[in-house]
Coordinates of C-alpha atoms in Angstrom, one line a residue:
Chain A
M1 CA -9.1 11.5 29.5
N2 CA -12.4 13.2 30.0
A3 CA -12.3 14.8 26.6
F4 CA -11.6 11.4 25.2
I5 CA -14.6 9.8 26.6
A6 CA -16.6 12.8 25.7
V7 CA -15.8 12.3 21.8
V8 CA -16.3 8.4 22.1
R9 CA -19.8 9.1 23.7
R10 CA -20.8 11.9 21.5
D11 CA -19.8 9.7 18.4
L12 CA -21.9 6.8 19.8
R13 CA -24.9 9.2 20.4
L14 CA -24.8 10.4 16.9
A15 CA -24.5 7.1 15.5
F16 CA -27.5 5.9 17.5
A17 CA -29.5 9.0 16.9
Q18 CA -29.2 8.7 13.5
G19 CA -29.7 5.1 13.5
G20 CA -27.9 4.5 10.4
A21 CA -24.3 3.4 10.3
A22 CA -24.4 0.8 12.9
T23 CA -27.4 -1.3 11.6
M24 CA -26.6 -0.5 8.0
A25 CA -23.0 -1.9 8.1
A26 CA -24.3 -5.1 9.8
L27 CA -27.1 -5.4 7.5
F28 CA -24.6 -5.0 4.5
F29 CA -22.4 -7.9 6.1
V30 CA -25.4 -10.2 6.3
L31 CA -26.6 -9.5 2.8
A32 CA -23.1 -9.7 1.2
V33 CA -22.5 -13.0 2.8
T34 CA -26.1 -14.3 1.7
L35 CA -25.2 -13.5 -1.8
F36 CA -22.4 -16.1 -1.9
P37 CA -24.7 -19.4 -1.5
L38 CA -26.8 -17.9 -4.1
G39 CA -23.7 -17.0 -6.5
V40 CA -21.8 -20.2 -6.2
G41 CA -24.6 -22.6 -5.3
P42 CA -25.7 -24.2 -2.1
E43 CA -23.5 -27.2 -1.8
S44 CA -22.6 -27.4 1.8
Q45 CA -19.1 -28.6 1.3
V46 CA -18.4 -25.8 -0.9
L47 CA -19.8 -23.3 1.6
A48 CA -18.0 -24.8 4.3
R49 CA -14.7 -24.5 2.4
I50 CA -15.1 -20.8 1.4
G51 CA -17.2 -19.6 4.5
G52 CA -14.3 -18.3 6.5
G53 CA -13.0 -16.2 3.6
V54 CA -16.4 -15.0 2.3
I55 CA -17.2 -13.8 5.9
W56 CA -13.9 -11.9 6.2
V57 CA -14.3 -10.2 2.8
A58 CA -17.7 -9.2 3.6
A59 CA -16.5 -7.8 7.0
L60 CA -13.7 -5.9 5.2
L61 CA -16.2 -4.2 2.8
A62 CA -18.8 -3.5 5.6
A63 CA -16.1 -1.7 7.6
M64 CA -14.9 0.1 4.7
L65 CA -18.2 1.3 3.5
S66 CA -19.0 3.0 6.9
L67 CA -15.5 4.7 7.0
D68 CA -16.3 7.5 4.5
R69 CA -18.6 9.1 7.2
L70 CA -15.8 8.9 9.9
F71 CA -14.6 12.4 9.7
Q72 CA -16.5 13.5 6.7
A73 CA -19.8 14.5 8.7
D74 CA -17.6 16.5 11.2
Y75 CA -15.7 18.2 8.3
E76 CA -18.8 19.3 6.8
D77 CA -20.6 20.7 9.7
G78 CA -17.4 22.6 10.8
S79 CA -17.1 20.6 14.1
L80 CA -14.0 18.9 13.0
D81 CA -12.2 22.1 13.5
L82 CA -13.4 22.7 17.0
L83 CA -12.4 19.1 17.7
L84 CA -8.8 19.8 16.4
L85 CA -8.7 23.0 18.7
S86 CA -9.7 21.1 21.7
P87 CA -7.1 20.2 24.5
L88 CA -7.4 16.8 23.2
P89 CA -4.3 15.8 20.9
P90 CA -5.5 15.1 17.4
S91 CA -4.0 11.6 17.5
L92 CA -6.1 10.8 20.6
L93 CA -9.2 12.4 18.9
V94 CA -8.5 10.0 16.0
L95 CA -8.3 7.0 18.5
A96 CA -11.6 8.2 20.1
K97 CA -13.3 8.2 16.9
C98 CA -11.9 4.9 15.9
L99 CA -13.1 3.2 19.1
A100 CA -16.6 4.6 18.4
H101 CA -16.4 3.3 14.7
W102 CA -15.3 0.0 16.1
L103 CA -18.0 -0.1 18.8
V104 CA -20.5 0.8 16.2
T105 CA -19.3 -1.5 13.3
G106 CA -16.5 -3.9 14.2
L107 CA -18.1 -5.3 17.4
P108 CA -21.5 -5.9 15.8
L109 CA -19.9 -7.4 12.9
A110 CA -17.9 -9.8 15.1
I111 CA -21.1 -10.7 17.0
I112 CA -23.0 -11.5 14.0
A113 CA -20.2 -13.6 12.1
P114 CA -20.8 -16.7 14.1
V115 CA -24.6 -16.8 13.0
L116 CA -23.2 -16.4 9.4
A117 CA -20.7 -19.2 10.0
L118 CA -23.9 -21.3 10.7
L119 CA -25.5 -20.3 7.4
M120 CA -22.4 -21.2 5.7
N121 CA -22.4 -24.4 7.0
M122 CA -18.9 -24.1 8.8
D123 CA -17.4 -26.5 11.1
A124 CA -18.7 -25.6 14.8
H125 CA -14.8 -26.1 16.0
A126 CA -14.1 -23.0 13.9
T127 CA -16.7 -20.5 15.2
P128 CA -14.9 -19.9 18.4
T129 CA -11.7 -19.0 16.4
L130 CA -13.9 -17.0 14.0
L131 CA -15.1 -15.0 16.9
A132 CA -11.6 -14.6 18.4
A133 CA -10.2 -13.5 14.8
M134 CA -13.0 -11.1 14.3
L135 CA -12.6 -9.3 17.8
L136 CA -8.8 -9.2 17.3
G137 CA -8.7 -8.2 13.7
T138 CA -11.6 -5.5 13.3
P139 CA -9.8 -3.1 15.4
A140 CA -7.1 -3.0 12.8
L141 CA -9.7 -2.3 10.2
S142 CA -11.2 0.6 11.9
L143 CA -7.6 2.0 12.6
I144 CA -6.1 1.6 9.2
G145 CA -9.4 2.8 7.7
S146 CA -9.1 5.9 9.6
I147 CA -6.0 6.9 7.8
G148 CA -7.6 6.5 4.4
A149 CA -11.0 8.4 5.8
A150 CA -8.5 11.3 7.2
L151 CA -6.8 11.5 3.8
T152 CA -9.9 11.7 1.7
V153 CA -11.9 13.9 4.1
G154 CA -11.7 17.2 2.0
I155 CA -12.2 15.5 -1.3
R156 CA -15.4 15.5 -3.2
R157 CA -16.7 12.1 -3.8
G158 CA -13.7 10.7 -1.9
G159 CA -15.6 7.4 -1.3
V160 CA -14.3 5.4 -4.2
L161 CA -10.6 6.8 -3.7
L162 CA -11.0 5.9 0.0
S163 CA -11.7 2.2 -1.2
L164 CA -8.6 2.3 -3.5
L165 CA -6.2 3.7 -0.6
V166 CA -7.6 1.5 2.1
L167 CA -8.2 -1.9 0.6
P168 CA -4.6 -2.8 -0.2
L169 CA -3.7 -1.9 3.4
F170 CA -6.6 -4.3 4.8
I171 CA -5.1 -7.2 2.9
P172 CA -2.8 -8.5 5.7
T173 CA -5.6 -8.5 8.2
L174 CA -7.8 -10.4 5.7
I175 CA -5.1 -12.9 4.9
F176 CA -4.4 -13.9 8.7
G177 CA -7.9 -13.6 9.6
A178 CA -9.2 -16.0 6.9
G179 CA -6.1 -18.0 7.6
A180 CA -7.1 -18.4 11.3
V181 CA -10.5 -19.8 10.5
E182 CA -9.1 -22.1 7.8
A183 CA -6.6 -23.3 10.1
A184 CA -9.3 -24.0 12.9
S185 CA -11.5 -25.9 10.7
T186 CA -8.7 -28.2 9.2
G187 CA -7.8 -29.0 13.0
L188 CA -4.4 -27.3 13.0
G189 CA -4.0 -24.8 15.7
A190 CA -4.9 -21.2 14.8
N191 CA -2.9 -19.6 17.6
A192 CA -0.2 -18.3 15.5
Y193 CA -2.8 -16.5 13.2
L194 CA -4.5 -15.1 16.1
L195 CA -1.3 -13.6 17.6
I196 CA -0.4 -12.0 14.4
L197 CA -3.8 -10.5 14.0
A198 CA -3.5 -9.2 17.5
A199 CA -0.1 -7.8 16.5
L200 CA -1.5 -6.3 13.4
S201 CA -4.1 -4.6 15.6
M202 CA -1.4 -3.4 18.0
L203 CA 0.7 -2.0 15.3
A204 CA -2.3 0.0 13.9
L205 CA -3.1 1.1 17.4
V206 CA 0.2 2.9 17.6
L207 CA 0.9 4.0 14.2
A208 CA -2.4 4.9 12.6
P209 CA -3.6 7.6 14.9
L210 CA -0.5 9.5 14.1
A211 CA -0.8 9.1 10.4
S212 CA -4.6 10.1 10.6
A213 CA -3.8 13.0 12.8
A214 CA -1.3 14.4 10.3
A215 CA -3.9 14.0 7.6
L216 CA -6.6 15.5 9.6
K217 CA -4.6 18.5 10.5
L218 CA -3.9 19.1 6.7
A219 CA -7.4 18.8 5.7
A220 CA -8.4 21.4 8.5
E221 CA -6.1 24.0 7.1
Chain B
M1 CA 23.9 16.5 4.9
T2 CA 21.0 18.9 5.7
N3 CA 23.1 21.6 4.3
M4 CA 23.2 19.7 0.9
L5 CA 19.4 19.1 1.5
H6 CA 18.5 22.8 1.7
R7 CA 20.9 23.8 -1.1
F8 CA 18.8 21.7 -3.6
A9 CA 15.4 23.1 -2.2
N10 CA 15.9 25.8 -4.7
P11 CA 14.1 24.5 -7.8
T12 CA 16.6 26.5 -10.0
R13 CA 19.5 24.9 -8.5
F14 CA 18.0 21.7 -8.7
L15 CA 17.3 22.0 -12.3
K16 CA 20.8 22.9 -13.3
L17 CA 21.9 19.7 -11.3
A18 CA 19.4 17.7 -13.0
D19 CA 20.3 19.1 -16.3
A20 CA 23.8 18.1 -16.0
I21 CA 23.0 14.5 -14.6
R22 CA 20.4 13.7 -17.3
P23 CA 22.7 13.0 -20.4
W24 CA 24.9 11.0 -18.3
A25 CA 22.2 8.8 -16.6
F26 CA 20.8 8.2 -20.2
A27 CA 24.2 7.3 -21.5
V28 CA 24.8 4.8 -18.5
A29 CA 21.1 3.5 -18.9
L30 CA 21.5 2.8 -22.6
L31 CA 24.8 1.1 -22.1
G32 CA 23.8 -0.9 -19.1
I33 CA 20.6 -2.1 -20.6
G34 CA 22.2 -2.7 -24.0
V35 CA 25.2 -4.7 -22.9
G36 CA 23.2 -6.5 -20.1
L37 CA 20.4 -7.6 -22.6
V38 CA 22.9 -8.9 -25.2
W39 CA 25.0 -10.5 -22.7
G40 CA 22.2 -12.0 -20.7
L41 CA 20.1 -13.1 -23.6
L42 CA 22.7 -14.3 -26.0
F43 CA 26.0 -15.0 -24.3
S44 CA 25.1 -16.0 -20.7
P45 CA 25.0 -19.8 -20.1
P46 CA 21.4 -21.4 -20.1
D47 CA 20.4 -22.8 -16.6
Y48 CA 20.8 -26.9 -16.2
Q49 CA 17.3 -27.1 -15.0
Q50 CA 15.4 -24.2 -16.7
G51 CA 17.2 -24.1 -19.9
N52 CA 16.7 -20.7 -21.8
T53 CA 13.6 -19.7 -19.9
V54 CA 15.8 -18.6 -17.2
R55 CA 16.7 -15.5 -19.3
I56 CA 13.6 -13.8 -18.5
M57 CA 15.4 -13.3 -15.0
Y58 CA 17.4 -10.5 -16.7
V59 CA 14.4 -8.3 -16.9
H60 CA 12.3 -9.9 -14.0
V61 CA 14.8 -9.6 -11.2
P62 CA 16.1 -6.0 -11.9
S63 CA 12.6 -4.7 -12.3
A64 CA 11.4 -6.2 -9.1
W65 CA 14.4 -4.7 -7.3
M66 CA 13.5 -1.2 -8.8
A67 CA 9.9 -1.5 -7.9
M68 CA 11.1 -1.8 -4.2
F69 CA 13.9 0.7 -4.6
I70 CA 11.7 3.3 -6.1
Y71 CA 9.1 2.9 -3.4
G72 CA 12.0 3.2 -0.9
C73 CA 13.1 6.8 -2.4
M74 CA 9.5 8.1 -2.5
A75 CA 9.2 7.2 1.1
V76 CA 12.5 8.9 2.0
A77 CA 11.5 11.7 -0.2
S78 CA 7.9 11.9 1.2
A79 CA 9.5 11.9 4.8
T80 CA 12.0 14.7 3.7
A81 CA 9.1 16.8 2.0
L82 CA 7.1 16.4 5.6
I83 CA 9.7 17.1 8.0
W84 CA 11.9 19.8 6.3
K85 CA 9.0 21.2 3.9
H86 CA 11.4 20.6 1.1
P87 CA 9.6 21.5 -2.2
V88 CA 11.8 19.5 -4.7
A89 CA 11.6 16.2 -2.6
D90 CA 7.8 16.6 -3.1
L91 CA 8.2 16.5 -6.8
V92 CA 10.8 13.8 -6.6
A93 CA 8.4 11.6 -4.8
K94 CA 5.6 12.6 -7.3
A95 CA 7.6 11.9 -10.2
S96 CA 8.7 8.6 -9.0
A97 CA 5.3 7.1 -8.7
P98 CA 4.5 6.3 -12.2
V99 CA 8.0 5.0 -12.9
G100 CA 7.8 2.7 -9.8
A101 CA 4.4 1.7 -11.2
G102 CA 5.8 0.8 -14.6
F103 CA 8.5 -1.3 -13.1
T104 CA 6.1 -3.1 -10.8
A105 CA 3.9 -3.9 -13.7
L106 CA 6.9 -5.2 -15.6
C107 CA 7.9 -7.3 -12.9
L108 CA 4.6 -8.9 -12.4
V109 CA 4.1 -9.4 -16.3
T110 CA 7.5 -10.9 -16.7
G111 CA 7.1 -13.0 -13.6
S112 CA 3.9 -14.3 -14.8
L113 CA 5.5 -15.2 -18.2
W114 CA 8.4 -16.9 -16.2
G115 CA 5.9 -18.9 -14.1
Q116 CA 3.8 -20.3 -16.9
P117 CA 6.7 -22.6 -18.4
M118 CA 8.4 -23.2 -14.8
W119 CA 5.6 -23.6 -12.4
G120 CA 2.7 -24.4 -15.0
T121 CA 0.7 -21.7 -13.8
W122 CA 0.5 -17.9 -14.9
W123 CA -0.2 -16.9 -11.4
V124 CA -0.1 -18.3 -7.8
W125 CA -1.3 -16.6 -4.6
D126 CA 1.9 -17.0 -2.6
A127 CA 3.3 -14.5 -0.1
R128 CA 5.8 -12.7 -2.6
L129 CA 3.6 -12.3 -5.6
T130 CA 0.5 -11.1 -3.4
S131 CA 2.8 -8.5 -1.7
V132 CA 4.1 -7.3 -5.0
L133 CA 0.5 -7.0 -6.3
I134 CA -0.3 -4.8 -3.2
L135 CA 2.8 -2.7 -3.8
F136 CA 1.2 -2.1 -7.4
F137 CA -2.1 -1.0 -6.0
L138 CA -0.2 1.2 -3.4
Y139 CA 1.3 3.1 -6.2
L140 CA -1.9 3.3 -8.1
G141 CA -3.6 4.6 -4.9
Y142 CA -0.7 7.0 -4.4
I143 CA -1.2 8.5 -8.0
A144 CA -4.8 8.7 -7.5
L145 CA -4.5 10.7 -4.3
W146 CA -2.2 13.2 -6.0
Q147 CA -4.8 13.7 -8.8
A148 CA -7.7 14.0 -6.3
F149 CA -6.6 17.3 -5.0
D150 CA -6.6 20.7 -6.7
D151 CA -4.0 22.3 -4.6
P152 CA -0.7 20.6 -5.3
A153 CA 0.8 21.7 -2.0
K154 CA -2.2 19.7 0.0
A155 CA -2.1 16.9 -2.5
G156 CA 1.7 16.7 -2.0
R157 CA 1.4 16.3 1.9
A158 CA -1.6 13.9 1.7
A159 CA 0.2 11.7 -0.6
A160 CA 3.7 11.8 1.5
I161 CA 1.4 10.5 4.3
L162 CA 0.1 7.7 2.3
A163 CA 3.7 6.8 1.0
L164 CA 4.9 6.6 4.4
V165 CA 2.0 4.4 5.5
G166 CA 2.6 2.1 2.6
A167 CA 6.3 1.8 3.3
V168 CA 5.3 -1.0 5.8
N169 CA 4.8 -3.1 2.9
I170 CA 8.3 -2.9 1.5
P171 CA 10.1 -5.2 4.4
I172 CA 7.3 -7.7 4.0
I173 CA 8.0 -8.1 0.0
K174 CA 11.6 -8.3 0.8
F175 CA 11.6 -11.0 3.5
S176 CA 8.3 -12.9 2.4
V177 CA 10.1 -15.4 0.6
D178 CA 12.1 -16.3 3.8
W179 CA 9.4 -16.0 6.3
W180 CA 6.9 -18.2 4.3
N181 CA 7.9 -21.4 2.4
T182 CA 6.4 -20.8 -1.0
L183 CA 6.8 -21.4 -4.7
H184 CA 8.7 -18.4 -5.2
Q185 CA 12.5 -19.0 -4.5
P186 CA 14.2 -17.2 -1.6
A187 CA 16.9 -14.5 -2.2
S188 CA 19.9 -15.6 -4.0
V189 CA 21.8 -12.6 -4.6
V190 CA 21.8 -10.4 -1.8
T191 CA 22.4 -12.9 1.1
M192 CA 24.7 -13.0 4.2
A193 CA 26.7 -15.5 2.6
G194 CA 27.1 -13.5 -0.7
P195 CA 25.6 -14.2 -3.9
K196 CA 24.8 -17.8 -4.3
I197 CA 24.6 -17.6 -8.4
A198 CA 27.3 -18.2 -10.9
A199 CA 29.4 -15.1 -12.1
S200 CA 28.5 -15.6 -15.7
I201 CA 24.9 -14.8 -14.6
L202 CA 25.3 -12.5 -12.1
W203 CA 27.4 -9.8 -14.3
P204 CA 24.7 -9.3 -16.8
L205 CA 22.1 -9.2 -14.1
L206 CA 24.0 -6.6 -12.3
L207 CA 24.5 -4.5 -15.6
M208 CA 20.7 -4.6 -16.1
A209 CA 20.0 -3.3 -12.5
L210 CA 22.6 -0.7 -13.2
G211 CA 20.9 0.3 -16.2
F212 CA 17.5 0.3 -14.8
T213 CA 18.8 2.4 -12.0
A214 CA 20.1 4.9 -14.4
Y215 CA 17.1 4.8 -16.5
Y216 CA 15.0 5.8 -13.4
I217 CA 17.5 8.6 -12.5
A218 CA 17.3 9.9 -16.0
L219 CA 13.5 9.7 -16.0
L220 CA 13.2 11.6 -12.6
C221 CA 15.4 14.4 -14.2
V222 CA 13.0 14.7 -16.9
R223 CA 9.8 14.4 -15.0
V224 CA 10.9 16.6 -12.1
K225 CA 11.8 19.4 -14.5
A226 CA 8.5 19.0 -16.2
E227 CA 6.7 19.4 -13.1
I228 CA 8.5 22.3 -12.0
M229 CA 7.8 24.1 -15.2
A230 CA 4.3 23.0 -15.0
R231 CA 4.2 24.7 -11.5
R232 CA 5.6 27.7 -12.9
A233 CA 3.0 27.9 -15.7
R234 CA 0.3 27.2 -13.0
Q235 CA 1.6 30.2 -11.2
L236 CA 1.8 32.4 -14.2
R237 CA -1.8 31.6 -15.1
L238 CA -3.0 32.3 -11.6
L239 CA -1.0 35.6 -11.8
A240 CA -2.6 36.5 -15.2
N241 CA -6.1 35.7 -13.8
T242 CA -5.9 38.4 -11.1

């Protein structure tokens, strides 16, 4: 448990020391959403209609952009080998890194999302649902993404391949995340969607660390 | 069972088996697809609602089955390769992917051609269509991952992990039409209460499915053989360089 916390703290400290990842992902998220009113026109009706989906797609891309550094930096400077040699089981190591990734990207994205909902002129009823959906869904993004990050860790210019591997696996989260917001803004109950999102995150929590750990061990050989 | 598994881990022994199966598989494929197509396209009755358009089904449905079946085979082969370090299973999984991607593309294209006259649209974002499209992307990602590594042994294991992760999608495709009420019709051939379609349509459909499966097996024999030969050539080249 100590080793687990140590890895999480190390990753958080690295993320804030470099000052890059966390703010970059959030900034990208805001910018990507801002492009839509400029692209499709500023009619508030249209924006309110597409807002939930746009925010979710932007969140997906923002989470994905930061994924390629999840293991890559450690792989390059050799600390990945040492982390794998530590008494911490590889799957827990993955979990620790995913937790740090989520704290640095997923959580800020979820917190910014309601502000962007205002920009997109979305219904105020939908905002709590959006926040809940982002909080429940973004862990799945970090966890599923870790599989792609671990598989592409040893590959030169693996970033594009990473998106090809990970985006199809993100689709269920996108569907139910956007569906929750849609249901809330049309006045239907969003509970079913939120429960499925939670289920997706739970499933990813159990399965993704195992797959990522297997891929990491392969890369470290 | 595991005994059999280890027996065919030897590439030479596997090649012998593949060479024996290949002509038969091609013959069954030719016969199944030939008879199935002629029967389905010319002699089966038109649908009372859809008319002759229903004949697209004879290509669409078997290719959809194959798309899922081949992914299933790929996942099982990948698991076998990961668990028992089975060298041929790796190659079977690799050789399956382009064939599966081809059938998935065929399924999507014929489905789109069928959707236009029947639903009035080339494409709808319903659960089954979307999940088959995801399956297509999974195949492409799998193929891309194989190509990204220089070392085939490493590539095989990375791709196997990806194939197993993607296998989560297969039950979603199968049951999507039952879970979500969408434009795509629910299952009508493999149901608990037996087939719900007439025998005059079912027979050519099953013949096509048999032909497609045999064609897959035949292609697998050819592709795995080519892959084994390529590995040997690679090894000889490495030896020559040292």
